[in-house]
XYZ file of C-alpha atoms in Angstrom:
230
model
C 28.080 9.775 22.574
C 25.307 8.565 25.117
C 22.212 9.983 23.926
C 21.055 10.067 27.689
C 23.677 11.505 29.162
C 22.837 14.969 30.978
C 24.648 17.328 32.375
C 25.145 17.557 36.377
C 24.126 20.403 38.230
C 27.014 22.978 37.459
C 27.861 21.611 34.149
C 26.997 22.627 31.180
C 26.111 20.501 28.353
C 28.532 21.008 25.209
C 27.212 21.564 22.011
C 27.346 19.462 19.117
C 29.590 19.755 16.751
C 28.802 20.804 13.421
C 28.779 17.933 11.624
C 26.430 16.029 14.539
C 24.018 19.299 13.780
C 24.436 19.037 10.271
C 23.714 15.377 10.433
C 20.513 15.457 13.040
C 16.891 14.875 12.168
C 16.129 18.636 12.981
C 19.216 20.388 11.116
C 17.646 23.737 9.729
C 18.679 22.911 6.216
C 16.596 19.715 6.099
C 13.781 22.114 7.210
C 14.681 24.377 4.049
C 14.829 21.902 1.681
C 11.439 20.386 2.872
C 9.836 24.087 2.333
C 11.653 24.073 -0.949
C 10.185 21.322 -2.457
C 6.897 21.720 -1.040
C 6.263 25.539 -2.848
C 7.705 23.414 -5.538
C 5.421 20.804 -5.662
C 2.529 23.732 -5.019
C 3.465 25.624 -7.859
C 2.682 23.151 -10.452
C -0.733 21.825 -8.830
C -2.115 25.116 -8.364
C -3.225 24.308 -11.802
C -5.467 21.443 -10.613
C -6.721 23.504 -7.523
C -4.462 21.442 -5.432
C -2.075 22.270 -2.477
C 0.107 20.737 0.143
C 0.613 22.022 3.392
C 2.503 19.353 5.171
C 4.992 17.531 2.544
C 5.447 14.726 5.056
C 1.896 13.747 5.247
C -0.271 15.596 2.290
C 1.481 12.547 0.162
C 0.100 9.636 2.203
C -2.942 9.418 0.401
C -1.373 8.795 -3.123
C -3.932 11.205 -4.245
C -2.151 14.951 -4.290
C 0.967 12.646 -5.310
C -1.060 11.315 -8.533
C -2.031 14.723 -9.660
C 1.172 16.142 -9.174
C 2.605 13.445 -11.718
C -0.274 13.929 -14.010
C 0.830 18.175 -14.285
C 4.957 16.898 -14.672
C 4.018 14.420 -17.278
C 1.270 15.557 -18.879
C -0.543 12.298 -19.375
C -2.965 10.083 -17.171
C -2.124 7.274 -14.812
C -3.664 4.923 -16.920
C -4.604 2.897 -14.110
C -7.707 3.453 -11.761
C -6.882 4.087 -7.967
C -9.238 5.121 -4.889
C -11.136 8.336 -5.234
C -11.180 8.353 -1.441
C -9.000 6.086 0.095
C -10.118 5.594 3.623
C -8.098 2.885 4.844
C -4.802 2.018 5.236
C -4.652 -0.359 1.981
C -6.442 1.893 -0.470
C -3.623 4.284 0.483
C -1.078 1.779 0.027
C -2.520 1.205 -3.754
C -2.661 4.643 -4.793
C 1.104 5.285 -3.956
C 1.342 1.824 -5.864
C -0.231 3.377 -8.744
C 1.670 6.498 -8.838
C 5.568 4.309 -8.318
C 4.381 2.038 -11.302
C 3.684 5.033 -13.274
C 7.447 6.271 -12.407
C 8.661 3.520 -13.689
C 6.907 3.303 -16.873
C 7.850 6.531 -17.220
C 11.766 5.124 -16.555
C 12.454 7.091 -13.292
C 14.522 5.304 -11.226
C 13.625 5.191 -7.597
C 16.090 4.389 -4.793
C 14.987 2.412 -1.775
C 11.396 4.357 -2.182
C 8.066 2.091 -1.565
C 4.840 3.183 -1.056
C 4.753 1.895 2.538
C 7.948 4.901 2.859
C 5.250 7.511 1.379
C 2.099 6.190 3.357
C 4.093 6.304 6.997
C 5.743 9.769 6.388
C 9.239 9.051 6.029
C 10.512 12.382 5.390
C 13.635 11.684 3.982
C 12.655 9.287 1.496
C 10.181 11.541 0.441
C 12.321 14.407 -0.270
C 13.909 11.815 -2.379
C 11.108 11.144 -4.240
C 10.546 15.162 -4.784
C 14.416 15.776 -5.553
C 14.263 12.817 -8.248
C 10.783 14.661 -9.635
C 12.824 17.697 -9.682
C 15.545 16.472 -11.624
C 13.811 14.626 -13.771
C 10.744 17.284 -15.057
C 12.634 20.645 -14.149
C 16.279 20.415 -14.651
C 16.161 17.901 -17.205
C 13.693 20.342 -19.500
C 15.392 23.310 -20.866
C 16.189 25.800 -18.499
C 16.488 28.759 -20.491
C 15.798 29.902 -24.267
C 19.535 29.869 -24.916
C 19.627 26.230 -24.393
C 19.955 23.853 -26.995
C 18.209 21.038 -26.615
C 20.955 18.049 -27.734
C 23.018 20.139 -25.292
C 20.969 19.514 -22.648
C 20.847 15.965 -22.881
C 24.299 15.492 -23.028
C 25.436 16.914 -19.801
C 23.814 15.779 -16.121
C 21.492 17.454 -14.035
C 24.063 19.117 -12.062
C 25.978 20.344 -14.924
C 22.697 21.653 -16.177
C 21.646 23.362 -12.959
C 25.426 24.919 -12.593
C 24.930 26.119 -16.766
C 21.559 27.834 -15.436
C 23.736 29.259 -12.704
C 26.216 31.270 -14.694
C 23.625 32.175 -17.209
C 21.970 33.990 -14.197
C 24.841 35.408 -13.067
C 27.807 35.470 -15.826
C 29.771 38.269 -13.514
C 30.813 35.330 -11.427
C 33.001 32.641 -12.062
C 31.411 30.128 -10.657
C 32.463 26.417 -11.742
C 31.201 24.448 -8.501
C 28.627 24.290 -5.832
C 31.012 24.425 -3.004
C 34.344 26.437 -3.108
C 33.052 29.303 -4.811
C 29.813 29.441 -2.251
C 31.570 29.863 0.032
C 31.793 33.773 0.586
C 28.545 34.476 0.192
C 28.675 36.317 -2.893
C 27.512 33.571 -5.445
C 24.284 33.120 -3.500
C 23.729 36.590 -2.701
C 23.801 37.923 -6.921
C 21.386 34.939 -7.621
C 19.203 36.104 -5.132
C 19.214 39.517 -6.420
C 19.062 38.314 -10.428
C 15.532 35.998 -9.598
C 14.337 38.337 -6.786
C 16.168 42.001 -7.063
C 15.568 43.848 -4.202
C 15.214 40.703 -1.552
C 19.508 40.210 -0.779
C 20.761 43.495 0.726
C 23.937 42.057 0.738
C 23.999 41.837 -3.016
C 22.372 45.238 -3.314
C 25.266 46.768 -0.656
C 28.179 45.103 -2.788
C 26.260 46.582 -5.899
C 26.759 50.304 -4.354
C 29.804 49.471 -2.924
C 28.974 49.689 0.647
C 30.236 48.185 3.205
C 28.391 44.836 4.426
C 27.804 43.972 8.116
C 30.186 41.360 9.032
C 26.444 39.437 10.985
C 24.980 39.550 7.811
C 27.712 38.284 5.867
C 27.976 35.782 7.950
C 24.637 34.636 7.636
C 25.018 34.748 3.913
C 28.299 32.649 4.148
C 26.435 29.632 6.314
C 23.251 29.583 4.333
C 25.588 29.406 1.190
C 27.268 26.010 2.804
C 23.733 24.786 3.055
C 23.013 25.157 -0.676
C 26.340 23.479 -0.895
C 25.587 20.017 1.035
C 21.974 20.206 -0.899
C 23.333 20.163 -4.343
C 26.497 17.827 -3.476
């Protein structure tokens, strides 16, 4: 496809297909999963008085990225970095600081350098804050029912799908894709952590009928959870 091509007067341009959409740097879902991560990443350093606003950039620093480690791990750096980093190569050092620390910690990074934080690139970051995630959240115990050997046995996918059906044991859910698909999965864990917010879930509850729209919607933003946790 010629990315310059554009339509001649009379023509319309066709739209992409899905998988293009999917694929391209402003697909909706990788605008989710950015707000995902950053209320994430804001819930555990409200305990420091710390916030991010802009997940791409608030990271550049190394500084917000340090104290976020700090709350996971519960323990220091161990190694001093800039206070204020002002230039370009103080920057570079604190992100230094917080990858070594990663490592010592035996978190295996993919492709992920501190020049990748410093710059902004948005996808490696959300790898960085996906690996975090696995590591800190789904790899603690998820729920009180969980034994702990138990946990350490199975990956964090299993893990995350055990959390799942705990939440929702009406369902049989076994996967995150074919049994997304209808809407219904995501809908009744929307209602068990939030009740009240999915009045699609609520509607099936009471045995109304839902709106095919809204079903819909429910249906296409269960695909998204889908390619997030594949």
């Amino acid at each position: 496809m010629n990315s310059n091509y554009e339509p001649q007067a009379g023509e319309e341009g066709e739209e992409l297909p899905a998988t293009e959409k999917d694929l391209a740097e402003d697909a909706p879902w990788k605008k989710i999963q950015q707000n995902t991560f950053t209320r994430w990443c804001n819930e555990h350093l409200k305990c420091v008085q710390k916030r991010i606003g802009d997940l791409q950039r608030d990271l550049s620093d190394g500084l917000r990225l340090i104290a976020l480690l700090e709350v996971l791990s519960q323990k220091k750096m161990g190694r001093k970095y800039h206070p204020r980093p002002n230039f370009r190569q103080m920057k570079l050092e604190n992100v230094s600081v917080a990858l070594e620390f990663l490592e010592r910690e035996h978190i295996k990074l993919v492709s992920i350098d501190s020049k990748a934080i410093v710059d902004g690139n948005l996808k490696l970051i959300l790898g960085l804050i996906w690996t975090l995630i696995l590591h800190y959240s789904i790899s603690m115990p998820m729920w009180e029912e969980e034994e702990e050997e138990e946990g350490r046995r199975q990956t964090p996918k299993q893990r995350l799908l055990g959390w799942i059906q705990n939440k929702v044991p009406q369902l049989p859910i076994t996967n995150f894709h074919r049994d997304w698909q209808d809407g219904k999965a995501l809908g009744a864990l929307v209602d068990n952590c939030a009740p009240g917010l999915c009045p699609v879930a609520e509607r099936r509850r009471a045995g109304s009928q839902v709106p095919a729209a809204r079903s819909w919607r429910t249906k296409r933003n269960s695909r998204r959870l889908s390619r997030i946790t594949r």
